[in-house]
Amino acid sequence: NFFLNSSQYFDEKLFDQILSRNKTKKVPKIFYGSRTHGQLEQVVKEFKKTAYSHKRMTILSSRKKTCIQETDKNKDKLCNELLDPRLKAKKCKYYNDDAKKKPTIFSKMDTPWDIEDLVSLGKEVGTCPYFGARVLMADAEIIFCPYNYILYPEIRDSMQINLRGNIVILDEAHNIENICREAATVDIRDDKLLIAVKECKHFLDMDYKSITYATIHEYLTDLIKFLNDIEVKDNDRNEMVSKHWVGAVFRELLNVNEIGCPRFPDFIAASKIAIDDFKQNMKEENSKKINPTISQESKKLLEYLCFGMQMIASDKVDDYRMCIVETNEFIEKVTENDWFSTTKKLTKVRTMILKCMNPAIVFEPLAHEVRSVILASGTLTPTVSYQSELGTKFSYIINPDHIIPKNQLYIRYIPQGLSGKPLKATYDQVNTWAFQDELGNLILQVCDAVPFGVLCFFSSYKAMNTIHNRWRNNGIWDKLSNLKTIFVEPKYEKDLNPVMKAYRRVIEESLSEQYQTVRGAIFFAVFRAKVAEGIDFSDNEARCVLAIGIPYLLQSSDVTMKMEYNNLNKSNESRQLLSGSEWYTVNAFRALNQAIGRCVRHKNDWGAVLLVDKRFELQQNINYLPKWVKTNVRLKISYIYNLQVLIIHLYYR
């Protein structure tokens, strides 16, 4: 395993002492993973309400959430600098020799606790909450963490997460296939290769471990030449891309260029020595005898490259597709003294991408290692692809009814607009004024009928912006703003928080007598983006959800490669993969189902879901919807009148 422990600053002795006390205990730990820290906060709130809230627990989270250094710097980078024994001038006062004796203080917190409690205690006693939470893992009965901590092998190793014989629960698991494929994908950038080459050259000039660093230097130099010699062509996405190779063909290409399998063993052995040297230097007890080592960035590069070599040399090679991508990026220029300058220069960067097509490479060994694995989500439907894609047989599949009574749900598909014109949100139709105007008038009617919050999802930012521009020119935008305050999901996650706060404030104000002119808000968002994937809109925050069309993935090279891979392997009866086209459809409806699940979040909630597209007239499309939707969905041309009747009944009950 070449994903060696990169969390080299952790006090392993203390962790091992606690583990040794628990060796006789046979009760498995529960690792509960969710997609985001925000979702974990919700889970912990629910955990507090259960009969098990007294059980020992911990929450593993990022340094961004738990580092108590008062700075605007990148917390991961800062932590590495402060704890690097080679940089003797810098130290972290919250994780020095004295502070390392304090993390056990966190075990005295009343359970259950949340990240705010952890950080507050860390500030009070002057010790690091990030490492304190990890110490608690040794004695915890349930561990909450983002699910990439569980699925990514290198993160598991660095966090010392041992899943063997334990129980894994993955909440919000509808994206699990894509996450596993990403976890097994390898990107190797030539600018990072150049840095590693310079470091190796430095060691060779010192005559330090010449055989080891000569082996690494020679191979990386040849790999850079190979990357630069490959022909690339414009793909109309501000990139230059090579052809794509099936795994075995790419392996042969490497062999022909004399950088293939015959050279892998020597390179991997040399890389392991370099990585072990780096780890040894990071141990504080050895800080007085610092030896020269590669940088942390180069260490990561070697780890990923070794993993890629393992895959290329194995029988899993055809589960990969390979290509070379060239982009223009502003990167920090490396100066002659081996340090980064602050000057950024527009540079061509070539990246070798080993793209994983088979999520089972990551998930199957994990499933064999654990005692039980549970995938949970309100929108796992359609479930047909999970067993085949993840290479795992699920003994139990439970698809329960929605907790909300049917008389509190109003679900309709809308195949046409108010004038009777069909509504079909395909790429061609979305760009026509006829569709844009018809949709705008429909949304005006919905906003006039529905109080408080309305969510409206589009297939892409481009489609949403195109339609909004039309509405600004034809008067629909002004009419809409007279009915509700308008919010639009920003493209970048960092900009979302203030928008969400403003939206929720307007919803709160619409309940107050002093804001009687305010009728609530409408939030325009995008399928698969932050709002659709991970934010709860309960009660008045979402009394209606509009889904505009079916969000099929853009036919990018990644999507095309995956579809071709599935078609190629569909005949393998032991795997039972979906065809490429069915996989494509399943992914579209999984994104749709996740978005419409943003409303009606608890048993006393109520609301409406409107599916706006003529294609919902087809039963084959209805079949891809979750049970709570397809058992309630109806066709209603006079949907506005019926919607008003429902709202009057529910709102004034």
XYZ file of C-alpha atoms in Angstrom:
653
model
C 0.000 0.000 0.000
C 1.716 3.156 -1.206
C -0.732 5.559 0.418
C 1.499 5.794 3.464
C 0.498 7.724 6.560
C 0.684 11.387 5.568
C -0.554 12.624 8.951
C 2.977 12.334 10.233
C 2.572 14.758 13.116
C -0.032 12.731 15.023
C 0.994 11.429 18.454
C 0.760 7.720 17.663
C 2.024 6.657 21.113
C -0.982 8.147 22.895
C -3.325 6.664 20.303
C -1.734 3.208 20.667
C -1.971 3.369 24.485
C -5.723 3.905 24.281
C -6.102 1.174 21.663
C -4.200 -1.316 23.836
C -6.704 -0.758 26.658
C -9.515 -1.761 24.313
C -8.017 -4.883 22.743
C -10.244 -7.187 24.749
C -13.410 -5.414 23.600
C -15.225 -7.212 20.783
C -17.981 -4.692 20.095
C -17.436 -3.216 16.611
C -17.149 0.497 16.094
C -19.625 2.346 13.895
C -18.215 4.717 11.280
C -20.979 7.069 10.166
C -20.076 9.015 7.030
C -21.973 11.774 5.294
C -21.067 14.018 2.376
C -20.470 17.356 4.113
C -19.696 18.742 7.550
C -23.089 20.483 7.497
C -24.870 17.160 7.046
C -22.821 15.661 9.883
C -23.983 18.469 12.161
C -27.585 17.494 11.358
C -26.837 13.817 12.048
C -25.285 14.610 15.440
C -28.374 16.675 16.340
C -30.544 13.641 15.592
C -28.121 11.371 17.489
C -28.714 13.530 20.570
C -32.411 12.571 20.464
C -31.796 8.813 20.508
C -31.491 6.341 23.368
C -27.820 5.895 22.408
C -26.752 9.500 22.942
C -24.615 8.506 25.959
C -22.318 6.341 23.829
C -18.727 7.469 23.391
C -18.316 9.334 20.129
C -16.066 11.595 18.110
C -16.300 13.726 14.989
C -13.425 13.704 12.514
C -13.337 16.901 10.517
C -11.010 19.151 8.568
C -8.499 21.559 10.057
C -10.578 24.342 8.513
C -13.322 23.437 10.997
C -11.197 22.671 14.061
C -7.857 24.533 13.918
C -7.874 27.302 16.550
C -4.969 29.300 15.125
C -6.233 32.829 14.514
C -5.294 33.358 10.884
C -6.795 33.657 7.422
C -4.131 31.353 5.968
C -4.905 27.917 4.569
C -5.177 25.826 7.760
C -3.772 22.622 6.215
C -0.715 24.426 4.863
C -0.236 26.331 8.124
C -0.436 23.141 10.218
C 2.186 21.441 8.050
C 4.493 24.443 8.432
C 4.068 24.774 12.209
C 4.580 21.076 12.912
C 7.404 20.444 10.448
C 10.490 19.804 12.631
C 12.717 20.943 9.757
C 11.329 24.466 10.199
C 12.600 24.910 13.747
C 11.692 28.587 13.937
C 7.987 27.754 13.708
C 5.983 25.864 16.314
C 2.300 25.381 17.108
C 1.563 26.379 20.692
C -1.548 24.182 20.656
C 0.377 21.017 19.740
C 3.808 21.353 21.339
C 5.254 18.957 23.941
C 3.054 20.337 26.730
C -0.112 20.568 24.657
C 0.278 16.972 23.429
C -0.387 15.803 26.993
C -3.781 17.491 27.031
C -5.877 15.871 24.244
C -7.284 13.317 26.713
C -9.137 16.255 28.305
C -11.591 15.974 25.409
C -12.723 12.566 26.709
C -14.270 14.355 29.690
C -16.765 16.218 27.477
C -20.406 15.322 27.991
C -21.702 13.226 25.107
C -23.052 13.882 22.648
C -21.064 16.944 21.633
C -20.632 18.828 18.381
C -17.689 20.505 16.668
C -18.458 23.835 18.349
C -18.132 22.159 21.772
C -14.835 20.566 20.707
C -13.374 23.847 19.446
C -14.602 25.755 22.497
C -12.882 23.331 24.898
C -9.712 23.379 22.801
C -9.522 27.162 23.116
C -10.255 26.980 26.847
C -7.469 24.525 27.700
C -5.070 25.568 24.925
C -4.788 22.328 22.980
C -5.567 21.264 19.421
C -9.177 20.125 18.784
C -8.201 18.574 15.432
C -5.801 16.066 16.976
C -7.950 15.796 20.113
C -10.856 14.438 18.069
C -8.530 11.851 16.563
C -7.339 10.710 20.003
C -10.992 10.159 20.959
C -11.406 7.818 17.969
C -9.430 5.089 19.763
C -12.054 4.836 22.526
C -15.170 5.886 20.580
C -18.082 3.581 19.850
C -19.375 5.721 16.991
C -17.230 7.931 14.761
C -18.827 10.615 12.584
C -16.834 11.825 9.581
C -17.144 13.006 5.965
C -17.428 9.889 3.856
C -14.302 10.606 1.814
C -12.431 9.759 5.069
C -13.869 6.250 4.699
C -13.761 5.789 0.924
C -10.347 7.258 0.043
C -7.627 4.706 0.979
C -4.951 7.388 1.445
C -7.160 9.386 3.843
C -8.025 6.235 5.825
C -4.330 5.539 6.259
C -3.428 9.091 7.201
C -6.277 9.281 9.747
C -5.486 5.780 11.111
C -9.020 4.586 10.380
C -9.199 0.798 10.732
C -12.434 -0.546 9.236
C -11.716 -4.252 9.678
C -14.606 -5.944 11.478
C -16.386 -2.645 12.036
C -19.668 -1.200 10.746
C -19.838 1.478 8.059
C -22.910 3.635 7.461
C -22.749 5.965 4.461
C -25.516 8.554 4.492
C -26.390 10.670 1.435
C -24.942 7.746 -0.533
C -26.559 8.536 -3.892
C -23.185 9.761 -5.266
C -21.167 6.862 -3.912
C -20.334 5.400 -7.341
C -18.823 8.663 -8.588
C -16.915 9.216 -5.325
C -15.348 5.745 -5.547
C -14.290 6.297 -9.162
C -12.724 9.627 -8.192
C -10.897 7.948 -5.283
C -9.213 5.509 -7.688
C -8.420 8.102 -10.380
C -4.824 9.341 -10.619
C -3.709 12.739 -11.987
C 0.021 13.342 -12.527
C 0.994 16.941 -13.420
C 4.245 17.709 -15.203
C 4.912 20.827 -13.084
C 4.851 18.623 -9.960
C 7.126 16.135 -11.716
C 9.596 18.950 -12.435
C 9.709 19.940 -8.759
C 10.415 16.333 -7.742
C 13.142 16.089 -10.401
C 14.835 19.241 -9.036
C 14.719 17.830 -5.501
C 16.278 14.546 -6.628
C 18.968 16.452 -8.538
C 19.751 18.354 -5.334
C 20.284 15.076 -3.433
C 22.439 13.686 -6.256
C 24.631 16.803 -6.129
C 25.029 16.137 -2.376
C 25.880 12.498 -3.161
C 23.087 11.520 -0.748
C 21.474 8.092 -1.356
C 22.552 8.306 -4.972
C 21.076 5.005 -6.141
C 17.630 5.797 -4.691
C 17.354 9.329 -6.021
C 19.043 8.539 -9.347
C 16.368 5.887 -9.972
C 13.554 8.340 -9.213
C 15.241 11.203 -11.118
C 15.826 9.145 -14.246
C 12.297 7.741 -14.416
C 10.547 11.072 -13.759
C 12.721 12.790 -16.388
C 11.745 10.164 -18.965
C 8.074 10.446 -17.959
C 8.127 14.241 -18.468
C 9.602 13.759 -21.960
C 6.883 11.205 -22.755
C 4.121 13.596 -21.625
C 5.502 16.437 -23.742
C 5.923 14.276 -26.851
C 2.272 13.144 -26.966
C 0.172 14.938 -29.587
C -2.793 16.897 -28.208
C -5.708 18.637 -29.961
C -8.167 21.395 -29.023
C -11.374 20.077 -27.412
C -13.262 23.435 -27.376
C -13.076 23.629 -23.553
C -9.939 25.767 -23.283
C -7.947 22.539 -23.150
C -5.773 20.499 -25.452
C -6.409 16.773 -25.110
C -4.719 13.660 -26.469
C -6.584 10.633 -27.697
C -7.914 8.312 -24.993
C -6.399 4.893 -24.498
C -7.898 1.741 -23.028
C -5.758 0.550 -20.118
C -3.904 -2.322 -21.782
C -3.166 -0.210 -24.878
C -1.727 2.556 -22.694
C 0.371 -0.010 -20.814
C 1.851 -1.138 -24.119
C 2.477 2.498 -25.104
C 4.472 2.985 -21.879
C 6.407 -0.226 -22.539
C 7.270 0.852 -26.102
C 8.574 4.172 -24.732
C 10.649 2.265 -22.138
C 8.844 3.736 -19.111
C 6.502 0.773 -18.572
C 6.179 -2.300 -16.385
C 9.829 -3.484 -16.492
C 10.891 -0.250 -14.745
C 8.061 -0.143 -12.199
C 9.604 -2.387 -9.463
C 12.847 -0.391 -9.153
C 10.972 2.923 -9.160
C 8.470 1.733 -6.543
C 11.256 0.419 -4.287
C 13.176 3.710 -4.541
C 10.001 5.720 -3.912
C 9.271 3.703 -0.789
C 12.720 4.576 0.587
C 12.189 8.284 -0.151
C 8.717 8.247 1.436
C 9.939 6.367 4.519
C 12.766 8.892 4.926
C 10.252 11.728 4.791
C 8.056 10.081 7.436
C 11.015 9.392 9.677
C 12.084 13.031 9.531
C 8.626 14.192 10.542
C 8.790 12.369 13.852
C 9.639 15.005 16.408
C 11.903 12.787 18.458
C 14.233 12.671 15.438
C 14.169 16.426 14.844
C 17.731 16.861 16.141
C 19.154 14.712 13.358
C 17.341 16.006 10.318
C 18.321 14.329 7.056
C 17.519 15.772 3.620
C 14.205 14.507 2.240
C 11.771 15.248 -0.531
C 8.995 17.790 0.063
C 5.499 16.804 1.129
C 4.186 17.604 -2.374
C 6.732 15.269 -3.946
C 5.930 12.585 -1.392
C 2.256 12.733 -2.430
C 3.257 12.633 -6.091
C 5.302 9.463 -5.562
C 2.451 7.830 -3.634
C -0.048 8.481 -6.411
C 2.372 7.492 -9.142
C 3.138 4.195 -7.393
C -0.590 3.493 -7.024
C -1.063 4.234 -10.730
C 1.772 1.840 -11.575
C 0.133 -0.863 -9.479
C -3.114 -0.459 -11.435
C -1.369 -0.386 -14.828
C 0.591 -3.556 -14.032
C -2.455 -5.408 -12.653
C -5.421 -7.212 -14.191
C -7.495 -4.101 -13.392
C -5.751 -2.096 -16.101
C -8.757 -2.241 -18.451
C -10.903 -0.639 -15.743
C -9.010 2.553 -16.620
C -8.946 5.001 -19.505
C -5.886 7.192 -19.983
C -5.273 10.549 -21.639
C -2.973 13.578 -21.571
C -4.530 17.028 -21.001
C -2.787 20.369 -21.591
C -4.053 23.540 -19.876
C -2.800 27.096 -19.408
C -2.526 27.992 -15.724
C -1.008 30.676 -13.536
C 1.418 28.791 -11.313
C 4.182 29.789 -8.925
C 7.536 29.888 -10.618
C 10.281 27.681 -9.168
C 13.507 29.629 -8.743
C 17.047 28.347 -8.878
C 17.342 28.060 -5.080
C 14.553 25.434 -4.974
C 12.116 27.759 -3.199
C 8.825 29.088 -4.556
C 8.823 32.750 -5.429
C 5.671 34.820 -5.098
C 5.679 35.477 -8.852
C 3.005 33.658 -10.831
C 3.531 32.915 -14.488
C 1.111 31.707 -17.185
C 2.402 28.238 -17.939
C 1.350 25.276 -20.039
C 0.710 22.308 -17.763
C 0.348 18.748 -19.004
C -1.442 16.195 -16.845
C -1.489 12.433 -17.284
C -4.903 11.207 -16.170
C -5.594 7.582 -15.265
C -9.395 7.710 -15.140
C -11.097 4.929 -13.186
C -14.241 3.517 -14.815
C -15.003 0.905 -12.161
C -15.994 2.097 -8.646
C -15.704 -1.483 -7.372
C -11.902 -1.036 -7.319
C -12.398 1.062 -4.176
C -15.680 -0.218 -2.768
C -15.352 -4.008 -3.133
C -12.266 -4.429 -0.882
C -13.834 -2.077 1.668
C -17.044 -4.140 1.721
C -15.059 -7.359 2.239
C -13.098 -5.834 5.120
C -15.989 -4.503 7.217
C -18.569 -6.391 9.271
C -21.489 -4.533 7.664
C -21.914 -1.675 5.228
C -25.119 0.321 4.942
C -25.879 2.794 2.160
C -28.609 5.265 3.060
C -30.220 8.174 1.268
C -33.666 9.555 0.634
C -32.820 9.357 -3.057
C -31.021 6.069 -3.711
C -33.633 5.387 -6.372
C -32.977 4.018 -8.934
C -31.165 1.271 -6.983
C -30.584 -0.945 -10.010
C -26.955 0.084 -10.579
C -25.486 -0.156 -7.073
C -24.726 -3.877 -6.897
C -23.231 -4.053 -10.385
C -21.212 -0.828 -10.199
C -19.900 -1.376 -6.650
C -19.179 -5.086 -7.141
C -21.045 -5.879 -3.928
C -24.158 -7.906 -3.224
C -26.506 -6.071 -0.874
C -28.465 -8.636 1.123
C -31.238 -6.218 2.014
C -32.751 -3.393 -0.024
C -35.371 -1.374 1.836
C -37.503 1.164 0.006
C -39.989 2.440 2.609
C -42.870 4.838 2.216
C -42.303 8.520 2.909
C -42.900 9.486 6.540
C -45.229 12.289 5.365
C -48.918 11.387 4.814
C -50.112 11.517 1.218
C -52.576 14.312 1.964
C -49.627 16.593 2.807
C -47.996 16.069 -0.601
C -48.991 17.533 -3.948
C -46.985 15.985 -6.800
C -47.806 16.690 -10.437
C -46.043 16.543 -13.767
C -46.692 19.433 -16.117
C -46.255 18.624 -19.834
C -47.418 21.985 -21.189
C -47.592 25.667 -20.350
C -50.589 27.882 -19.676
C -51.178 28.452 -23.395
C -51.167 24.723 -24.111
C -47.713 24.675 -25.754
C -45.616 21.595 -24.885
C -42.777 22.065 -22.391
C -39.778 19.873 -23.171
C -36.562 21.119 -21.565
C -34.110 19.663 -24.069
C -30.993 21.602 -25.050
C -32.574 22.912 -28.272
C -35.891 23.916 -26.696
C -34.420 25.637 -23.637
C -32.705 28.134 -25.935
C -35.938 29.211 -27.668
C -37.887 32.284 -26.595
C -41.139 30.298 -26.842
C -39.996 27.850 -24.150
C -38.464 30.573 -21.979
C -41.620 32.722 -22.055
C -43.945 29.781 -21.436
C -41.850 28.649 -18.478
C -41.683 32.168 -17.063
C -45.466 32.555 -17.114
C -45.859 29.163 -15.437
C -43.470 30.130 -12.626
C -45.320 33.433 -12.160
C -48.530 31.476 -11.593
C -46.850 29.135 -9.109
C -45.298 32.007 -7.133
C -48.667 33.755 -6.994
C -50.276 30.612 -5.552
C -47.551 29.391 -3.170
C -46.640 31.303 0.009
C -43.132 31.490 1.482
C -40.297 29.613 -0.264
C -40.172 28.164 -3.782
C -37.170 26.254 -5.177
C -36.633 25.989 -8.924
C -33.925 23.738 -10.400
C -32.353 23.957 -13.856
C -30.061 21.500 -15.643
C -27.066 23.885 -15.775
C -25.868 27.374 -14.902
C -25.750 28.186 -18.611
C -29.407 27.245 -19.146
C -30.478 29.125 -16.009
C -28.596 32.283 -17.008
C -29.921 32.168 -20.577
C -33.516 31.993 -19.342
C -32.974 34.699 -16.732
C -31.555 37.052 -19.366
C -34.685 36.566 -21.478
C -36.951 37.273 -18.489
C -35.057 40.471 -17.707
C -35.738 41.676 -21.250
C -39.407 40.676 -21.570
C -40.679 41.884 -18.175
C -41.175 38.497 -16.489
C -38.300 39.152 -14.064
C -39.918 42.381 -12.851
C -43.294 40.671 -12.412
C -41.631 37.850 -10.500
C -39.792 40.255 -8.192
C -43.144 41.869 -7.335
C -44.351 38.480 -6.090
C -41.222 37.163 -4.358
C -37.667 38.145 -3.530
C -35.431 36.452 -6.101
C -32.284 34.502 -5.189
C -29.895 32.751 -7.573
C -27.400 30.058 -6.582
C -23.825 31.348 -7.086
C -21.466 29.192 -9.104
C -18.794 29.043 -6.396
C -19.457 27.413 -3.032
C -17.608 30.139 -1.111
C -20.272 32.656 -2.211
C -23.279 30.561 -1.166
C -23.388 31.123 2.599
C -24.409 34.826 2.525
C -27.042 34.059 -0.128
C -28.531 31.301 2.042
C -28.610 33.574 5.091
C -30.411 36.283 3.113
C -32.919 33.762 1.722
C -33.759 32.399 5.164
C -34.064 35.909 6.550
C -36.676 36.782 3.894
C -38.636 33.604 4.699
C -38.603 34.543 8.395
C -39.722 38.089 7.602
C -42.620 36.820 5.506
C -44.115 35.420 8.735
C -43.971 38.773 10.501
C -46.878 41.215 10.476
C -44.560 44.181 9.915
C -43.476 42.658 6.568
C -46.936 41.959 5.156
C -45.888 43.059 1.665
C -43.267 40.296 1.527
C -44.652 37.099 -0.052
C -41.568 34.971 0.494
C -38.787 34.126 -1.950
C -37.897 32.012 -4.955
C -34.478 30.359 -5.109
C -33.186 29.418 -8.570
C -30.593 26.646 -8.381
C -28.891 23.948 -10.440
C -29.155 20.156 -10.324
C -26.003 18.521 -8.853
C -24.791 21.815 -7.340
C -24.572 22.682 -3.644
C -28.232 23.624 -3.044
C -29.588 20.483 -4.729
C -27.126 18.103 -3.103
C -26.727 19.049 0.510
C -28.996 21.733 1.968
C -32.218 21.135 3.894
C -35.160 23.412 3.132
C -37.722 22.463 5.749
C -41.120 23.992 6.475
C -41.618 27.438 4.929
C -38.201 27.430 3.269
C -39.580 25.183 0.506
C -43.336 24.893 0.099
C -42.868 24.041 -3.567
C -40.087 22.557 -5.700
C -40.062 23.007 -9.472
C -37.843 20.611 -11.445
C -37.305 21.941 -14.965
C -36.522 19.025 -17.270
C -34.403 15.916 -16.733
C -30.742 16.687 -15.871
C -28.833 14.435 -18.251
C -25.068 14.802 -17.965
C -23.256 16.848 -20.591
C -21.765 14.452 -23.147
C -18.173 15.124 -22.092
C -15.297 12.766 -22.829
C -15.515 11.386 -19.263
C -19.200 10.520 -19.697
C -18.634 9.036 -23.154
C -15.754 6.881 -21.867
C -17.878 5.557 -18.996
C -20.769 4.715 -21.332
C -18.419 2.931 -23.741
C -16.827 1.054 -20.820
C -20.224 -0.204 -19.621
C -21.259 -1.261 -23.132
C -17.961 -3.113 -23.556
C -18.336 -5.004 -20.244
C -22.110 -5.532 -20.249
C -21.715 -9.038 -21.689
C -19.790 -10.110 -18.559
C -22.587 -11.981 -16.744
C -20.780 -12.001 -13.400
C -20.825 -8.186 -13.298
C -24.295 -7.464 -14.745
C -23.446 -3.859 -15.586
C -26.059 -1.506 -16.963
C -25.691 -0.522 -20.595
C -24.094 2.848 -21.197
C -27.406 4.497 -22.076
C -29.177 3.108 -19.002
C -26.305 4.199 -16.745
C -26.639 7.657 -18.319
C -30.384 7.752 -17.585
C -29.993 6.466 -14.021
C -27.497 9.239 -13.246
C -29.875 11.878 -14.593
C -32.781 10.732 -12.438
C -30.610 10.325 -9.377
C -29.732 14.030 -9.632
C -33.394 14.917 -10.218
C -34.544 12.883 -7.225
C -31.954 14.477 -4.972
C -33.160 17.970 -5.904
C -36.870 17.334 -5.383
C -36.060 15.814 -1.997
C -35.014 19.239 -0.678
C -38.570 19.878 0.581
C -40.943 17.966 2.920
C -38.231 17.090 5.434
C -40.226 15.839 8.455
C -43.587 14.250 9.295
C -45.410 17.540 9.936
C -44.061 19.229 6.812
C -46.098 19.760 3.656
C -45.437 20.938 0.142
C -45.682 20.498 -3.603
C -43.383 18.996 -6.244
C -43.948 20.043 -9.866
C -42.097 18.119 -12.601
C -42.034 20.406 -15.616
C -41.416 18.436 -18.810
C -43.498 16.588 -21.386
C -41.209 13.545 -21.056
C -42.809 12.716 -17.690
C -45.826 11.491 -19.663
C -43.734 8.390 -20.411
C -44.158 5.637 -17.816
C -40.529 4.566 -18.310
C -39.443 7.931 -16.884
C -41.928 7.799 -13.997
C -40.397 4.429 -13.052
C -37.077 6.129 -12.253
C -38.654 8.385 -9.617
C -38.518 7.516 -5.885
C -41.418 5.559 -4.436
C -42.887 8.506 -2.540
C -43.073 10.484 -5.786
C -44.223 7.913 -8.338
C -47.033 6.631 -6.101
C -48.381 10.177 -5.765
C -47.601 11.806 -9.098
C -50.564 12.837 -11.244
C -51.144 14.732 -14.465
C -53.012 17.972 -13.853
C -53.472 20.602 -16.525
C -55.398 22.745 -14.030
C -52.566 22.388 -11.524
C -52.708 25.966 -10.243
C -56.307 25.682 -9.016
C -55.584 22.343 -7.335
C -52.381 23.716 -5.828
C -54.265 26.666 -4.350
C -56.887 24.337 -2.835
C -54.135 22.216 -1.244
C -52.349 25.246 0.197
C -55.547 26.715 1.641
C -56.290 23.334 3.255
C -52.797 22.812 4.688
C -51.804 26.354 5.577
C -55.001 27.208 7.411
C -55.665 23.838 9.016
